[in-house]
Short mmCIF file of C-alpha atoms in Angstrom, two decimals:
data_model
loop_
_atom_site.label_atom_id
_atom_site.label_comp_id
_atom_site.label_asym_id
_atom_site.label_seq_id
_atom_site.Cartn_x
_atom_site.Cartn_y
_atom_site.Cartn_z
CA TYR A 1 4.70 -1.33 3.99
CA LEU A 2 5.15 -4.91 5.40
CA LYS A 3 2.38 -4.47 7.83
CA ASN A 4 0.03 -3.27 5.17
CA GLY A 5 1.18 -6.01 2.85
CA GLU A 6 0.66 -8.80 4.97
CA LYS A 7 -2.76 -7.62 6.08
CA TYR A 8 -3.89 -7.86 2.30
CA ARG A 9 -1.64 -10.53 1.19
CA PRO A 10 -4.33 -13.55 1.36
CA LEU A 11 -6.82 -11.62 -0.70
CA ILE A 12 -4.20 -10.52 -3.19
CA GLU A 13 -2.76 -14.01 -3.70
CA SER A 14 -6.04 -15.52 -3.83
CA THR A 15 -7.06 -13.17 -6.62
CA PHE A 16 -4.10 -13.83 -8.62
CA GLU A 17 -4.77 -17.49 -8.16
CA ASP A 18 -8.11 -17.16 -9.52
CA TYR A 19 -6.89 -15.35 -12.64
CA GLY A 20 -4.06 -17.82 -13.02
CA LEU A 21 -1.33 -15.44 -12.21
CA PRO A 22 1.86 -15.98 -10.23
CA LYS A 23 1.25 -14.91 -6.63
CA GLU A 24 4.74 -13.11 -6.46
CA LEU A 25 2.84 -10.36 -8.23
CA PHE A 26 2.01 -9.29 -4.68
CA TYR A 27 5.32 -7.56 -4.59
CA VAL A 28 4.50 -5.19 -7.25
CA GLY A 29 1.82 -3.59 -4.96
CA LEU A 30 4.39 -3.60 -2.20
CA ILE A 31 6.74 -1.49 -4.45
CA GLU A 32 3.97 0.78 -5.92
CA SER A 33 2.19 1.83 -2.78
CA GLY A 34 3.04 -0.27 0.08
CA TYR A 35 -0.63 -1.21 0.04
CA TYR A 36 -1.53 2.19 1.42
CA LEU A 37 -5.02 2.40 -0.17
CA LYS A 38 -5.22 6.37 -0.16
CA SER A 39 -2.00 6.47 -1.98
CA ARG A 40 -1.38 9.09 -4.77
CA SER A 41 1.54 9.86 -6.93
CA LYS A 42 2.76 12.89 -8.49
CA ALA A 43 1.35 11.51 -11.69
CA ASN A 44 -1.99 11.20 -10.14
CA ALA A 45 -1.90 7.45 -10.02
CA VAL A 46 -3.94 6.28 -7.10
CA GLY A 47 -4.48 3.42 -4.75
CA PRO A 48 -2.53 0.25 -3.93
CA TRP A 49 -1.87 -0.49 -7.57
CA GLN A 50 -1.23 2.97 -8.54
CA PHE A 51 -3.73 3.09 -11.60
CA ILE A 52 -3.93 6.26 -13.56
CA ARG A 53 -7.29 7.37 -14.43
CA GLU A 54 -7.58 6.18 -17.85
CA THR A 55 -6.10 2.77 -17.03
CA GLY A 56 -8.33 2.23 -14.13
CA LYS A 57 -11.43 3.01 -16.32
CA ARG A 58 -10.13 0.82 -18.93
CA TYR A 59 -10.21 -2.06 -16.49
CA GLY A 60 -13.60 -1.43 -14.97
CA LEU A 61 -12.99 0.73 -12.09
CA ASN A 62 -15.70 3.52 -11.33
CA ILE A 63 -13.99 6.70 -11.13
CA LYS A 64 -16.08 9.82 -10.42
CA SER A 65 -15.86 12.55 -8.06
CA THR A 66 -17.89 10.82 -5.57
CA VAL A 67 -16.29 7.49 -5.56
CA ASP A 68 -12.80 6.28 -6.74
CA GLU A 69 -12.56 2.45 -6.89
CA ARG A 70 -8.96 2.64 -7.36
CA HIS A 71 -8.87 2.89 -3.49
CA SER A 72 -10.60 -0.39 -3.23
CA ILE A 73 -8.28 -3.22 -2.30
CA VAL A 74 -10.70 -5.80 -3.81
CA LYS A 75 -11.80 -4.08 -6.75
CA SER A 76 -8.52 -2.65 -7.82
CA THR A 77 -6.58 -5.99 -7.17
CA LYS A 78 -9.15 -7.67 -9.60
CA ALA A 79 -8.41 -4.93 -12.27
CA ALA A 80 -4.82 -5.32 -11.69
CA ALA A 81 -5.06 -9.11 -12.24
CA ILE A 82 -6.58 -8.61 -15.72
CA PHE A 83 -3.99 -5.84 -16.49
CA PHE A 84 -1.14 -8.29 -15.75
CA GLN A 85 -2.91 -10.89 -17.77
CA ASP A 86 -2.91 -8.44 -20.69
CA LEU A 87 0.60 -7.35 -20.38
CA TYR A 88 1.88 -10.97 -20.11
CA ASN A 89 -0.21 -11.92 -23.34
CA ILE A 90 1.25 -8.89 -25.08
CA PHE A 91 5.01 -9.23 -24.19
CA GLY A 92 5.16 -13.00 -23.22
CA SER A 93 7.88 -12.36 -20.48
CA TRP A 94 7.03 -11.19 -16.83
CA GLU A 95 10.05 -8.84 -17.09
CA LEU A 96 8.63 -6.87 -19.96
CA ALA A 97 5.21 -7.22 -18.41
CA LEU A 98 6.36 -5.61 -15.31
CA SER A 99 8.33 -2.93 -17.39
CA ALA A 100 4.98 -1.95 -19.27
CA TYR A 101 3.19 -1.82 -15.92
CA ASN A 102 5.69 0.77 -14.84
CA ALA A 103 6.34 2.67 -18.01
CA GLY A 104 3.19 1.83 -20.16
CA GLU A 105 2.79 -0.73 -22.80
CA TYR A 106 3.09 1.75 -25.61
CA GLY A 107 6.21 3.03 -24.36
CA VAL A 108 7.74 -0.55 -23.98
CA ILE A 109 6.55 -1.51 -27.44
CA ARG A 110 8.18 1.59 -28.96
CA ARG A 111 11.62 0.71 -27.17
CA ILE A 112 11.37 -2.87 -28.37
CA ARG A 113 11.02 -1.85 -31.89
CA LYS A 114 13.66 0.75 -31.82
CA ALA A 115 16.31 -1.55 -30.06
CA ASN A 116 15.11 -4.67 -32.12
CA THR A 117 15.14 -6.85 -28.88
CA ARG A 118 12.38 -8.33 -26.80
CA ASP A 119 14.90 -9.20 -24.02
CA PHE A 120 14.51 -7.08 -20.70
CA TYR A 121 18.08 -7.60 -19.90
CA GLU A 122 19.34 -6.31 -23.27
CA LEU A 123 16.97 -3.50 -23.03
CA SER A 124 18.30 -2.61 -19.85
CA LYS A 125 21.92 -2.95 -20.75
CA ASN A 126 21.57 -0.78 -23.76
CA LYS A 127 19.73 1.70 -21.69
CA SER A 128 16.62 1.66 -24.06
CA LEU A 129 14.27 1.70 -21.03
CA PRO A 130 14.05 4.46 -18.72
CA VAL A 131 16.02 4.18 -15.74
CA GLU A 132 12.98 3.91 -13.29
CA THR A 133 11.79 0.98 -15.56
CA ARG A 134 15.15 -0.60 -15.71
CA ASN A 135 15.32 -0.68 -11.88
CA TYR A 136 11.60 -1.69 -11.44
CA VAL A 137 12.05 -5.52 -11.98
CA PRO A 138 15.23 -5.64 -9.61
CA LYS A 139 13.07 -3.64 -6.88
CA VAL A 140 10.22 -6.05 -7.15
CA LEU A 141 12.83 -9.13 -7.06
CA ALA A 142 14.54 -7.42 -4.16
CA ALA A 143 11.17 -7.02 -2.21
CA MET A 144 10.57 -10.78 -2.77
CA GLU A 145 14.01 -11.72 -1.57
CA VAL A 146 13.75 -9.67 1.64
CA TYR A 147 10.31 -10.98 2.31
CA ASN A 148 11.00 -14.39 1.74
CA ASN A 149 14.43 -14.32 3.64
CA ALA A 150 13.20 -11.93 6.52
CA LYS A 151 15.21 -13.52 9.25
CA LYS A 152 18.38 -13.20 7.10
CA TYR A 153 17.93 -9.66 6.52
CA ASN A 154 16.86 -9.02 10.08
CA VAL A 155 13.39 -7.77 9.00
CA SER A 156 10.12 -8.53 11.06
CA ILE A 157 6.89 -9.30 9.23
CA PRO A 158 3.78 -8.96 11.23
CA ILE A 159 1.36 -12.12 11.22
CA TYR A 160 -2.33 -11.13 11.46
CA LYS A 161 -4.40 -13.74 13.49
CA ILE A 162 -8.18 -13.25 13.79
CA ASP A 163 -10.17 -14.29 16.63
CA PRO A 164 -13.49 -15.12 15.28
CA PHE A 165 -15.10 -15.09 18.86
CA LYS A 166 -13.82 -11.80 19.89
CA ASN A 167 -13.55 -10.23 16.34
CA THR A 168 -10.16 -9.00 16.91
CA LYS A 169 -6.94 -8.81 15.34
CA GLU A 170 -3.67 -9.95 17.07
CA VAL A 171 -0.32 -8.90 15.39
CA GLU A 172 2.82 -10.96 16.10
CA LEU A 173 6.09 -10.65 14.20
CA LYS A 174 7.72 -13.81 12.35
#
């Protein structure tokens, strides 16, 4: 996951910056797919951002029998950026936006109404959210913690260096 993530990190962070989003959303893709472009879930969510067909189409991805742009790191990252913007605009908090990314925006809205709170931590404490969704935000935060403190956790993160004259990539470990 770290190898794939580091390979795509500059593109992803640049895209999120272009859309005015926190670069830390990079860790969502790390949790979702490990940035394996051909990733597919049991629910038929596809690609690095694990879009289901309907969401991918809603955010402008071409999905046909001959092409599936959910696999494209460039196109799916732009779609994810717009989706993240929409979720944040709906919920006004990154914890709830990430919850909706995991469980669907209507599922989170329904649970907010039923529990009469817009506080992610209260929704989690009261078990109003599904267990997978309650654990989703902590997983993203844990990935960020390990990634940002790799030495402390004895984790090696690859660094990609591109030699423009040889058109080769070298990998070394941080």
